[in-house]
Short mmCIF file of C-alpha atoms in Angstrom, two decimals:
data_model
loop_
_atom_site.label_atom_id
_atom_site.label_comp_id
_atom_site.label_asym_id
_atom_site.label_seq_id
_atom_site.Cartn_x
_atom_site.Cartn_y
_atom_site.Cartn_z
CA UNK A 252 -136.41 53.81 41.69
CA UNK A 253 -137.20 50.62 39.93
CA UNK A 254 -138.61 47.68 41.90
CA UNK A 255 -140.24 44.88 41.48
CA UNK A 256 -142.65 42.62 43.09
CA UNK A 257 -142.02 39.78 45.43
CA UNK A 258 -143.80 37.58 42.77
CA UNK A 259 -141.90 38.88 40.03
CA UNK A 260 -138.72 38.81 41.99
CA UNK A 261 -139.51 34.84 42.65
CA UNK A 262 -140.05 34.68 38.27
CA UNK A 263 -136.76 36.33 38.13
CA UNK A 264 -134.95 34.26 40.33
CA UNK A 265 -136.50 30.61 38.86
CA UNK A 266 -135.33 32.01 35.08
CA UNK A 267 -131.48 32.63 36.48
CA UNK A 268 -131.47 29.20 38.47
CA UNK A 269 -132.95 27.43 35.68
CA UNK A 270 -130.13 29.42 33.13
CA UNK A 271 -127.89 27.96 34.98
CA UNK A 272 -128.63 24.48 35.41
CA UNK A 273 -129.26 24.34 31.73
CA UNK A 274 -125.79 25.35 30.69
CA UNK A 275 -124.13 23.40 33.47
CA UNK A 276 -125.79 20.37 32.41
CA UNK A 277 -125.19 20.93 28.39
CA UNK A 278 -121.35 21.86 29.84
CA UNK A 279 -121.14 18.46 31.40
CA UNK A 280 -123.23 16.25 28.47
CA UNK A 281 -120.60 18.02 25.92
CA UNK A 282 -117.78 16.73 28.44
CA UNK A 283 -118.92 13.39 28.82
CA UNK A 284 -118.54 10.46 26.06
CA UNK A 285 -121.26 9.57 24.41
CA UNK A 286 -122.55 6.11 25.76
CA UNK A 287 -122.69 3.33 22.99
CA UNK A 288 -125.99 2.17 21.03
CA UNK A 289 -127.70 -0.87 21.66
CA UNK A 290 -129.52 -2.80 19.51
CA UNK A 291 -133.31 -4.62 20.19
CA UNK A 292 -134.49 -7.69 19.31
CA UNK A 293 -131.05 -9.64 18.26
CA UNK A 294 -131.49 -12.76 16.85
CA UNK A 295 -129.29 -15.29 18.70
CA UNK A 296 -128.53 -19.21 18.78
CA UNK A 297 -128.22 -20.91 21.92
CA UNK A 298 -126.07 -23.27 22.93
CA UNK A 299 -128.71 -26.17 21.51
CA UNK A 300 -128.40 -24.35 18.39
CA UNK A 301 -132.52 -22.83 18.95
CA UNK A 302 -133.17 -19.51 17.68
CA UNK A 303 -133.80 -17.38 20.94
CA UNK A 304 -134.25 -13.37 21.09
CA UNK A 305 -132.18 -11.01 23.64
CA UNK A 306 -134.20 -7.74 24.32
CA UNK A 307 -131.48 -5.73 24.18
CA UNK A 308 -127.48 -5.60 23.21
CA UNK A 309 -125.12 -2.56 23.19
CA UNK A 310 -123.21 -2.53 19.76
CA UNK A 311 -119.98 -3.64 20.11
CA UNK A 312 -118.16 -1.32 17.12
CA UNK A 313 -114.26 -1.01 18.66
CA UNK A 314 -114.52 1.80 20.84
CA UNK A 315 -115.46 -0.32 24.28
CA UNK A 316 -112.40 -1.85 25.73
CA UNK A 317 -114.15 -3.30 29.03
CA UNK A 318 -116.92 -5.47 28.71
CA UNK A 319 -119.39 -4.96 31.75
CA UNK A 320 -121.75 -7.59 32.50
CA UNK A 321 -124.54 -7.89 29.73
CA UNK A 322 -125.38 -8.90 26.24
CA UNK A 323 -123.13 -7.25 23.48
CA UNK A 324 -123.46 -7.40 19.69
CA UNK A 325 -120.65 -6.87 16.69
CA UNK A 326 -121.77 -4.00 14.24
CA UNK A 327 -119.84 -4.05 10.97
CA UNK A 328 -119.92 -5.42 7.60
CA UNK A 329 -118.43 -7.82 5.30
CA UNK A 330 -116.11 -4.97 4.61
CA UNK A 331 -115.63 -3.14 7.25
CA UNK A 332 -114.64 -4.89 10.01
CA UNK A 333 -113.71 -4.55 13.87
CA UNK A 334 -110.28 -4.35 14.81
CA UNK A 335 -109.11 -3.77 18.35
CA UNK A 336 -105.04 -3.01 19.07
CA UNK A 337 -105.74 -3.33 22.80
CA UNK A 338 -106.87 -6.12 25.38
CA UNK A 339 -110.59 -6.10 25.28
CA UNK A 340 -111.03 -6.66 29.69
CA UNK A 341 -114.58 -9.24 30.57
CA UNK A 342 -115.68 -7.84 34.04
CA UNK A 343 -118.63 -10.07 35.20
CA UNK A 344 -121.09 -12.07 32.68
CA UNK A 345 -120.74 -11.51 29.54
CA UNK A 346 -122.48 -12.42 26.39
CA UNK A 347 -121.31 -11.37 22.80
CA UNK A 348 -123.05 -11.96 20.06
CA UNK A 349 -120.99 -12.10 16.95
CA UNK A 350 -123.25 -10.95 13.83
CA UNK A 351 -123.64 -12.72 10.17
CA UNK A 352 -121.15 -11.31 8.26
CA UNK A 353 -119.40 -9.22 11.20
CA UNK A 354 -115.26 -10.09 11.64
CA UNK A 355 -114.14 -9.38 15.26
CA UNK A 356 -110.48 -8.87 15.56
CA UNK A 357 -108.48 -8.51 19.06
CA UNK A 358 -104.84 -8.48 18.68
CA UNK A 359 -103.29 -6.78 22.05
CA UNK A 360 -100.71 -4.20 22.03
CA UNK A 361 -99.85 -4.24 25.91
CA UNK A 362 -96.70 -6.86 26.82
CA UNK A 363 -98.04 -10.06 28.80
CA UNK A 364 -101.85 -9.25 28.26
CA UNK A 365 -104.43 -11.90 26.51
CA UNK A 366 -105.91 -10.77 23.32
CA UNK A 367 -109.36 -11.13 25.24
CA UNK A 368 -108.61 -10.84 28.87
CA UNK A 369 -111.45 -13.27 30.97
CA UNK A 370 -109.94 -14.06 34.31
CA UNK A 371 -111.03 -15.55 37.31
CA UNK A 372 -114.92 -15.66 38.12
CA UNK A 373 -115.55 -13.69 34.66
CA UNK A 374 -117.12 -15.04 32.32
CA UNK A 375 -117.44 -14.74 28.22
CA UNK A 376 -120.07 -16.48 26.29
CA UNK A 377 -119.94 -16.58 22.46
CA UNK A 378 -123.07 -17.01 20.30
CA UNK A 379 -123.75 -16.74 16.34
CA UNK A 380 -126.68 -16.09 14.47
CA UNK A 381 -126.55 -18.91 11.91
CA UNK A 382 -124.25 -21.50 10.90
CA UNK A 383 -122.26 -22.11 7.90
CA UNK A 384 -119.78 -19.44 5.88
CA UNK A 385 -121.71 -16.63 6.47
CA UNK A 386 -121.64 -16.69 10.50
CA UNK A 387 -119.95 -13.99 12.41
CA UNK A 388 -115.86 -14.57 13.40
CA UNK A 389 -114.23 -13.80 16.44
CA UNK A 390 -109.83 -14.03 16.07
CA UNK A 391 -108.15 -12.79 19.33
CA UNK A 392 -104.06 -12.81 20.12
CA UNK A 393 -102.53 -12.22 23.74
CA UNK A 394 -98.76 -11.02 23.58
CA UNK A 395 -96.00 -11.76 25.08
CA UNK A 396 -97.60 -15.24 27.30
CA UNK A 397 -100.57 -13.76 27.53
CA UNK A 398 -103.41 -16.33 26.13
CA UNK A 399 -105.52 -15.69 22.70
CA UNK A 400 -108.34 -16.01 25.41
CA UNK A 401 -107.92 -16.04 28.92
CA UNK A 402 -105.57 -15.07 31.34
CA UNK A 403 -102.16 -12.81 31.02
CA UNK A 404 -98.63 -13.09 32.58
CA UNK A 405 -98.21 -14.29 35.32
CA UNK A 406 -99.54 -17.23 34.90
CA UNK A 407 -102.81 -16.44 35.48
CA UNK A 408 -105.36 -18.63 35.25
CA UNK A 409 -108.30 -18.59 32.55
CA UNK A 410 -112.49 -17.79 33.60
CA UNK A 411 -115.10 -19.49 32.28
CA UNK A 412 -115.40 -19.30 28.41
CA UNK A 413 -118.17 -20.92 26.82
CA UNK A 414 -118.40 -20.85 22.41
CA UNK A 415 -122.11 -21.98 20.97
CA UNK A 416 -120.79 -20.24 17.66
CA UNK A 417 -119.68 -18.87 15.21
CA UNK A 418 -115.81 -19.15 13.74
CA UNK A 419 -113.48 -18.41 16.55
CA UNK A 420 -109.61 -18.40 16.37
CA UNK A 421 -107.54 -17.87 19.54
CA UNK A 422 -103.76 -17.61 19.40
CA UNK A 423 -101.24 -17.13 22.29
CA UNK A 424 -98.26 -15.86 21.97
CA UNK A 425 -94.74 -15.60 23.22
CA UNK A 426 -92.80 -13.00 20.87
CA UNK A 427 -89.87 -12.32 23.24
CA UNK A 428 -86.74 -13.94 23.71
CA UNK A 429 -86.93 -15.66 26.73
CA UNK A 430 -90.89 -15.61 27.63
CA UNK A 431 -93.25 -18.20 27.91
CA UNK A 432 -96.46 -18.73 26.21
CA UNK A 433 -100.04 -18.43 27.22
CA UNK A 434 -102.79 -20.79 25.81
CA UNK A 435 -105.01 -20.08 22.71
CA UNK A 436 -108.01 -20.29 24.87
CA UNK A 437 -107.06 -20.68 28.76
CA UNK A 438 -104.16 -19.80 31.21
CA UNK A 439 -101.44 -17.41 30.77
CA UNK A 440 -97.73 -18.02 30.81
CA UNK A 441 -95.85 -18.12 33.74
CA UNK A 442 -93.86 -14.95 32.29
CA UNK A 443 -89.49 -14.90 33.28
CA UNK A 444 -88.23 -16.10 36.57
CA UNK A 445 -92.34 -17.15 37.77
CA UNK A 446 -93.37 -20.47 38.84
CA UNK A 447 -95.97 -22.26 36.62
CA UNK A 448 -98.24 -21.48 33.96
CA UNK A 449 -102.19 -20.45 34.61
CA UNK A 450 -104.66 -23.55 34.50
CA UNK A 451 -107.23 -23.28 31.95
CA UNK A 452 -110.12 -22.14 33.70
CA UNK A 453 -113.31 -23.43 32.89
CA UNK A 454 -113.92 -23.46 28.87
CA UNK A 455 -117.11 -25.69 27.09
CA UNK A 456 -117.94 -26.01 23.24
CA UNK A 457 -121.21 -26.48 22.09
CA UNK A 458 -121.19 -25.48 18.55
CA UNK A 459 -119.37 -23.35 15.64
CA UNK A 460 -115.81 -23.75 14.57
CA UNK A 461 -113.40 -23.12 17.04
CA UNK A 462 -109.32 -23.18 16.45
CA UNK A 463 -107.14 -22.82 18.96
CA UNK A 464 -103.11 -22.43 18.80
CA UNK A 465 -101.18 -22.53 22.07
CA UNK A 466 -98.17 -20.26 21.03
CA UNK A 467 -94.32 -21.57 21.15
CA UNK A 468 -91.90 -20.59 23.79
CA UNK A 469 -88.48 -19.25 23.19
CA UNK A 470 -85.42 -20.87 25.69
CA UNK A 471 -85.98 -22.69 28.45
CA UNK A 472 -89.41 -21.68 29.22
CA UNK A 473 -92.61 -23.97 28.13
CA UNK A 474 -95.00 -23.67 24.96
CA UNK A 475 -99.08 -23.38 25.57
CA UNK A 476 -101.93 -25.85 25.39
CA UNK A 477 -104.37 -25.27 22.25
CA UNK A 478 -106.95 -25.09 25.08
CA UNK A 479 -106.15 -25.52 28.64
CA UNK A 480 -102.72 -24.48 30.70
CA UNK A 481 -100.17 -21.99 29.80
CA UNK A 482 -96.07 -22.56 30.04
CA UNK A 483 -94.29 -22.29 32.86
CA UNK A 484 -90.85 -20.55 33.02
CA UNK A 485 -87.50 -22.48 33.09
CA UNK A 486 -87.70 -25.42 35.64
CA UNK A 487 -91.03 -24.84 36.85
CA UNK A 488 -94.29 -27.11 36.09
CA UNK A 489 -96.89 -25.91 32.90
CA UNK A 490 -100.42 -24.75 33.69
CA UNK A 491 -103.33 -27.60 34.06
CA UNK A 492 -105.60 -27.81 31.61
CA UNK A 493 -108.62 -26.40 33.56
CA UNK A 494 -111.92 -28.17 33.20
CA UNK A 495 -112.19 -28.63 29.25
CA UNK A 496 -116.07 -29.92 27.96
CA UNK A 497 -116.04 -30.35 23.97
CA UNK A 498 -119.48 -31.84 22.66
CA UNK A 499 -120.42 -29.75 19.91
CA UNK A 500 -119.00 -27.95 17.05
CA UNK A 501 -116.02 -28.50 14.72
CA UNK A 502 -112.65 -27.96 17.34
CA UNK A 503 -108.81 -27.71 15.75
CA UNK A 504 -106.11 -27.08 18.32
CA UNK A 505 -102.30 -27.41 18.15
CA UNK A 506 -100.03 -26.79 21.17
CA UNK A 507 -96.93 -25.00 20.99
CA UNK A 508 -93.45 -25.98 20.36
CA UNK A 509 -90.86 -25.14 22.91
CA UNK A 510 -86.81 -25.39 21.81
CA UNK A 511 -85.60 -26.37 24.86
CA UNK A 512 -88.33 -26.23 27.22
CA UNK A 513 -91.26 -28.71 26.82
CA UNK A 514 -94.54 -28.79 24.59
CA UNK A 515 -97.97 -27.94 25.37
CA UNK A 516 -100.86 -30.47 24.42
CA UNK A 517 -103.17 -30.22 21.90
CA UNK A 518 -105.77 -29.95 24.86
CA UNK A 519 -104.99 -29.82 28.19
CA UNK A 520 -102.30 -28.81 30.36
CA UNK A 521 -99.65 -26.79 29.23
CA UNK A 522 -95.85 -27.54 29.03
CA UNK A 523 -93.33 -27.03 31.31
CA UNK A 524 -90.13 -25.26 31.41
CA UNK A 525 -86.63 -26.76 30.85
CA UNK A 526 -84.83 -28.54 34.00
CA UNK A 527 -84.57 -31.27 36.19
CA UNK A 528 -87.45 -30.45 38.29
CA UNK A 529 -90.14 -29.36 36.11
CA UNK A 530 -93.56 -31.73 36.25
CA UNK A 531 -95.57 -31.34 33.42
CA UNK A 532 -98.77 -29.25 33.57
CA UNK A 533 -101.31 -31.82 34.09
CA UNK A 534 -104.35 -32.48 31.59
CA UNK A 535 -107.07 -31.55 33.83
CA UNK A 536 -111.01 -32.80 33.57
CA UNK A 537 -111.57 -33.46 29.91
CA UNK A 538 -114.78 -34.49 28.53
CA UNK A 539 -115.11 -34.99 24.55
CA UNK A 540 -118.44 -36.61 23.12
CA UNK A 541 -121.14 -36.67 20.65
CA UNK A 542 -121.70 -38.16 17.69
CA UNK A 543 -121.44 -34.96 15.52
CA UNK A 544 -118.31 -33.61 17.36
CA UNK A 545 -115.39 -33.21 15.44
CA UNK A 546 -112.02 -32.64 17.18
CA UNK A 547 -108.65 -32.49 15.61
CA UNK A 548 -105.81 -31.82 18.79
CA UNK A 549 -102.09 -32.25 18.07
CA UNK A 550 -99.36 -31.58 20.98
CA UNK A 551 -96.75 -29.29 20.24
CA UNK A 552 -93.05 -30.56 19.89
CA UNK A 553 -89.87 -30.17 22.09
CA UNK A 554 -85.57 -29.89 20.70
CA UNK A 555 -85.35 -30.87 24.93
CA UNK A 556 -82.75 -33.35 25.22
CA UNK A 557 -82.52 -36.35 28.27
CA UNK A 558 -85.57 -37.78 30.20
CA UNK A 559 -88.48 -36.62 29.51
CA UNK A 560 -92.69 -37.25 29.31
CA UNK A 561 -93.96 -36.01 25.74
CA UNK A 562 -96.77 -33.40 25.33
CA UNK A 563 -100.03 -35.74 24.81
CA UNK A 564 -102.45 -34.52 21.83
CA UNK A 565 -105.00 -34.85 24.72
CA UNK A 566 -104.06 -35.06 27.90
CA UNK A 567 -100.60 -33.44 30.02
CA UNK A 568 -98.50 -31.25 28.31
CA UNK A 569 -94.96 -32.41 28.03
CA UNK A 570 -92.57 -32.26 30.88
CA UNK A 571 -89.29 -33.36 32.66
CA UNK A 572 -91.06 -34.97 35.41
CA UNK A 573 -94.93 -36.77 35.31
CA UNK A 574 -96.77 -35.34 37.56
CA UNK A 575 -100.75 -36.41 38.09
CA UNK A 576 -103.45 -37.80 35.14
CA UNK A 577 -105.92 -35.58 35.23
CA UNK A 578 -109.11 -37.02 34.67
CA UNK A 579 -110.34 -37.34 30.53
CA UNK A 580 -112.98 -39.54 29.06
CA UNK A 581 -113.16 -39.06 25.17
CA UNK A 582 -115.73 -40.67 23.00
CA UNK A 583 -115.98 -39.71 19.30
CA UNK A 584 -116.45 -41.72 15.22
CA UNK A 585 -112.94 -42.25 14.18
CA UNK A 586 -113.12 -40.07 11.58
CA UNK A 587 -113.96 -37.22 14.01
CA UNK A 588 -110.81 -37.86 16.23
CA UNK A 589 -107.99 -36.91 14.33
CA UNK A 590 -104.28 -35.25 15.53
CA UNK A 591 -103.48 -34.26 11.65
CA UNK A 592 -101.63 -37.19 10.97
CA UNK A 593 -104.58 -39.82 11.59
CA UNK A 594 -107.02 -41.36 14.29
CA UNK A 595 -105.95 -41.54 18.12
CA UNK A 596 -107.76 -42.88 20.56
CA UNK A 597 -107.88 -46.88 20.82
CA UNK A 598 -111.06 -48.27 18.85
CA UNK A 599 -113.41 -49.91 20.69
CA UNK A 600 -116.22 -52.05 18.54
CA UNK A 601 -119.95 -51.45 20.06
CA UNK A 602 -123.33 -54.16 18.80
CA UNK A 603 -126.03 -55.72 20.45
CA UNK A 604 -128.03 -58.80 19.70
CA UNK A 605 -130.56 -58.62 18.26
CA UNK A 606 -129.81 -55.55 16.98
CA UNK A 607 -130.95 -51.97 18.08
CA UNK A 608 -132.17 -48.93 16.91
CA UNK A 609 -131.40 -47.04 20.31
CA UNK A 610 -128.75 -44.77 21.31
CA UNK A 611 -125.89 -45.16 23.34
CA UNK A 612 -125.27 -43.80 26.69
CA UNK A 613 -122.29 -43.62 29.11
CA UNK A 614 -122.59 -43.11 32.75
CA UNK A 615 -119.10 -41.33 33.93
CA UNK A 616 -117.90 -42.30 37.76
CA UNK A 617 -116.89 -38.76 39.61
CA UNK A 618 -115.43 -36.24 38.81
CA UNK A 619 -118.02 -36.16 35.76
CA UNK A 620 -120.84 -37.76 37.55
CA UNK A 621 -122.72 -37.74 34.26
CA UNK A 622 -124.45 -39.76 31.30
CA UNK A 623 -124.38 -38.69 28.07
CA UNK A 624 -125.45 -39.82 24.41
CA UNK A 625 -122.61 -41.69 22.56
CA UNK A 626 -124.11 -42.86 19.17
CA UNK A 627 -127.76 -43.96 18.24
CA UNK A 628 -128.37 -46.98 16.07
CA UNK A 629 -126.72 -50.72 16.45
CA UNK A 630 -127.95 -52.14 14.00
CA UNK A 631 -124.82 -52.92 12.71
CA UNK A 632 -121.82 -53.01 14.63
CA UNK A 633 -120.43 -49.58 15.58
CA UNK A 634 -117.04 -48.05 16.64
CA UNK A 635 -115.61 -45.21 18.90
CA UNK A 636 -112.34 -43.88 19.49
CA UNK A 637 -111.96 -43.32 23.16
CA UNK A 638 -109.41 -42.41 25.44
CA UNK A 639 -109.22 -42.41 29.12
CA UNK A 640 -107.65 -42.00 32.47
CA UNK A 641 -110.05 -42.65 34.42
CA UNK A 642 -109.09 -45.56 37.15
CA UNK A 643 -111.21 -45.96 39.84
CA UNK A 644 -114.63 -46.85 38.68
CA UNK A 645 -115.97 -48.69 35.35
CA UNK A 646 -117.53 -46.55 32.95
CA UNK A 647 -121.15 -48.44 32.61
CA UNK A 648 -122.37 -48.31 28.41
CA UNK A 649 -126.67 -48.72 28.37
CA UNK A 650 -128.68 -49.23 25.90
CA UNK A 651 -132.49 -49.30 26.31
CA UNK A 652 -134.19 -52.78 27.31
CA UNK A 653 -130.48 -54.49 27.69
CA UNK A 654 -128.58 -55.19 30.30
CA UNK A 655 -126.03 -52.24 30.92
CA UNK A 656 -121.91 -53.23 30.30
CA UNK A 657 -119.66 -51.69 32.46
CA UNK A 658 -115.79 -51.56 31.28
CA UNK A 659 -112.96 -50.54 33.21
CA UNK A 660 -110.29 -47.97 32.10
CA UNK A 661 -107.65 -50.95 31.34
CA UNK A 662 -110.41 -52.85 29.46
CA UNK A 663 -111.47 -49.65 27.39
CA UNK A 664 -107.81 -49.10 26.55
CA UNK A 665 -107.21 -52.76 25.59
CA UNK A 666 -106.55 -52.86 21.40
CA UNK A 667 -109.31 -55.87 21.48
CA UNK A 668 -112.69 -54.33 23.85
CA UNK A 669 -115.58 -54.71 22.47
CA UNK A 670 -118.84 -53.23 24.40
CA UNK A 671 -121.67 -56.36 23.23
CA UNK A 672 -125.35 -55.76 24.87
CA UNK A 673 -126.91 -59.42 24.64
CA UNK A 674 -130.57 -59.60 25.22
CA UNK A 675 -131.32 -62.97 26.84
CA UNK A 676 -134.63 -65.12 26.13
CA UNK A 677 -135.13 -63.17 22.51
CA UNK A 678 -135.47 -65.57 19.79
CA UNK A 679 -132.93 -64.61 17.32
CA UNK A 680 -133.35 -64.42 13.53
CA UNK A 681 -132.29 -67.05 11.01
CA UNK A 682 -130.47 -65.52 8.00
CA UNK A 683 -132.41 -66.78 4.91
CA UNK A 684 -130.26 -70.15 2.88
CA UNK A 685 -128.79 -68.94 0.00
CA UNK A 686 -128.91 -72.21 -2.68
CA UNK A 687 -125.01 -72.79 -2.02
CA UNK A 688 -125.80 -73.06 1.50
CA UNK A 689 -128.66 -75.18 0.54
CA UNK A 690 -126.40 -77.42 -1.47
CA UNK A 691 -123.87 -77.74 1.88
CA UNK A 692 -126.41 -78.75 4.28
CA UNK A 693 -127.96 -81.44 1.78
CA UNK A 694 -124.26 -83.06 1.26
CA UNK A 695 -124.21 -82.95 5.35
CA UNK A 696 -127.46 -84.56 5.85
CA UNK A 697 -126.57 -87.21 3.38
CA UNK A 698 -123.19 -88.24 4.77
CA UNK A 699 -124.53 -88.50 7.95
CA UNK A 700 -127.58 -90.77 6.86
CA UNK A 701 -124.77 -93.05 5.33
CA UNK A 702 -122.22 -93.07 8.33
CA UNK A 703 -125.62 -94.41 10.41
CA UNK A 704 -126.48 -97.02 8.00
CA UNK A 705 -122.99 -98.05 8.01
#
């Protein structure tokens, strides 16, 4: 009779347990999907526009449709793009970079769903890796009152969405009879028969070009902010516009147009259905500055008959009813605060004597509670477009080594403010005579030498 050894009997028995594990576990690794790629050393710009280096980032190539927290990277080409037919979900803190060259489309298939889905304490952050033509793009379009980016129906409001690049386009959109429309980047719509429309969450620009198209509503229901609140359903208020901060970066944002609802703004809340009780969705905190910022921000437009309060470009959407201001403070050139058809904003004139080479600060009362560069250089006088709400405290203007100049929000809106730093006890300069000035001041001295002879 065969037998073997207890030592051999213990080889035996490792070789068939270790058989085993090795085709369960290449059964299981053949089951599973294979986990995406990440890429080392990716060159990213921050939201200073400074070259910075994340370790790693998993490639981003269409196939993930839930973004856990972590860095993530476009992989494509020129020519072959990314295109996603379904809501890509942010869970947690995410950061995408999108690649030179690399086109990121999002355009949702699922009813009442944003194009890119960041809700509640999620958050997206968008970076490029250059500037100019050749930086990466990022387009993204919710369906059916769900937001380009941001929350879905209904009415949900917007995360926290910062862009420090790159060319993004985010479109809401309606597309049924009868639904409202989410925001191109913030709150959802308030979808049929809901109350209002999401607030806009928490969205800053630093940098890139960002457009932004709150979409139109069909019937009663109210059209989307460019950025900020989605529409609320018939009778019922629009979404706020969230807490908006714009100081970098070329931003373009129309709201959308609403037949017999009301409009949303350019920027901030978002409008409000039809009917006699519907307060428009407020504007929200707004900040706008810096002297390289460019905004363009036209509201949307409204076939609503009787009383009514018009979608602002910045500001409230449009409404039946007014409901609160909202807090905004917007400081920008003229030139670089435009609603398509020309500057808004009320000019106020800025120069100091003697003049200055220094720059321009503002110091914000609450709910800012900040100071921020306005424009550098007076040596010449200077102007801003500005518009504000803000009521209870004066905005106080500084510029090094003069007294600061506090203005209230009446004064700042007044069609003749000026903001003058005067530097007392400075001996100011005496333009040089030019020889017709010479000329008038002889003819003065000599008619009064004859009136005192006389």
């Amino acid at each position: 009779m065969f037998s073997v050894s207890a030592k051999e009997e213990d080889v035996q028995s490792f070789h068939g347990h270790f058989s085993l594990r090795y085709l369960l576990l290449a059964f299981f690794s053949l089951s599973l999907p294979l986990s995406a790629s990440a890429a080392t050393n990716v060159l990213y710009l921050d939201a200073d526009g400074v070259s910075q280096i994340a370790p790693t980032a998993t490639d981003l190539t269409g196939a993930i449709t839930t973004l856990n927290a972590g860095w993530y990277v476009t992989n494509c080409s020129v020519t072959n793009p990314i295109a996603y037919s379904n809501t890509i979900t942010i869970s947690g803190d995410v950061h995408l970079i999108l690649a030179d060259g690399c086109a990121l489309t999002v355009s949702t298939g699922a009813a009442g769903n944003a194009g890119i889905r960041v809700a509640g304490a999620n958050s997206l952050t968008v970076y490029a890796q250059s500037t100019g033509a050749g930086m990466g793009s990022l387009a993204a379009t919710g369906r059916n009152g769900g937001a380009g980016i941001g929350g879905r129906t209904p009415g949900e409001t917007g995360g926290t969405v910062t862009i420090n690049g790159g060319t993004v386009t985010a479109s809401g959109n309606s597309g049924l009879s009868g639904s409202t429309a989410g925001a191109g980047i913030g709150g959802g719509g308030a979808g049929d028969g809901i109350a209002q429309g999401g607030a806009g969450g928490t969205v800053t620009i630093n940098g890139g070009t960002v457009n932004c198209i709150g979409d139109s509503a069909n019937g009663f229901n109210g059209a989307g902010a460019g950025i900020g609140g989605g529409g609320g359903s018939s009778g019922r208020s629009g979404g706020a516009g969230g807490t908006i901060t714009i100081n970098g970066g070329a931003v373009n944002c129309i709201g959308g147009n609403s037949s017999t609802g009301f409009a949303g703004a350019g920027i901030g809340g978002g409008g409000s259905g039809g009917g006699s009780n519907a307060y428009y969705g407020v504007a929200g905190t707004i900040l706008i500055y810096g002297e390289s910022t460019k905004v363009t921000a036209q509201a949307g437009t409204t076939s609503a008959t009787g009383v009514s309060v018009a979608a602002q470009d910045i500001g409230a959407g449009g409404g039946r009813l007014a409901g609160a201001a909202g807090n905004v403070f917007v400081a920008l050139l003229p030139a670089n605060l435009q609603n398509g058809s020309g500057s808004i904003g009320n000019a106020v004139t800025f120069s100091a004597s003697p003049p200055s080479p220094g720059t321009v600060t503002a110091e914000l009362p609450a709910p800012f509670s900040t100071t921020m560069d306005l424009l550098t250089g007076l040596t010449t006088p200077r102007m801003l477009s500005v518009i504000t709400t803000l009521s209870s405290d004066s905005v106080t203007f500084e510029l090094a080594d003069y007294p600061p100049a506090p203005k209230t929000r009446a004064e700042l809106m007044d069609p003749n403010v000026s903001v003058y730093f005067f530097l007392r006890g400075v001996a100011q300069s005496v333009p040089a005579l030019t020889p017709a000035m010479l000329v008038l001041l002889a003819l003065a001295l000599g008619f009064a030498g004859v009136r005192r002879r006389s």
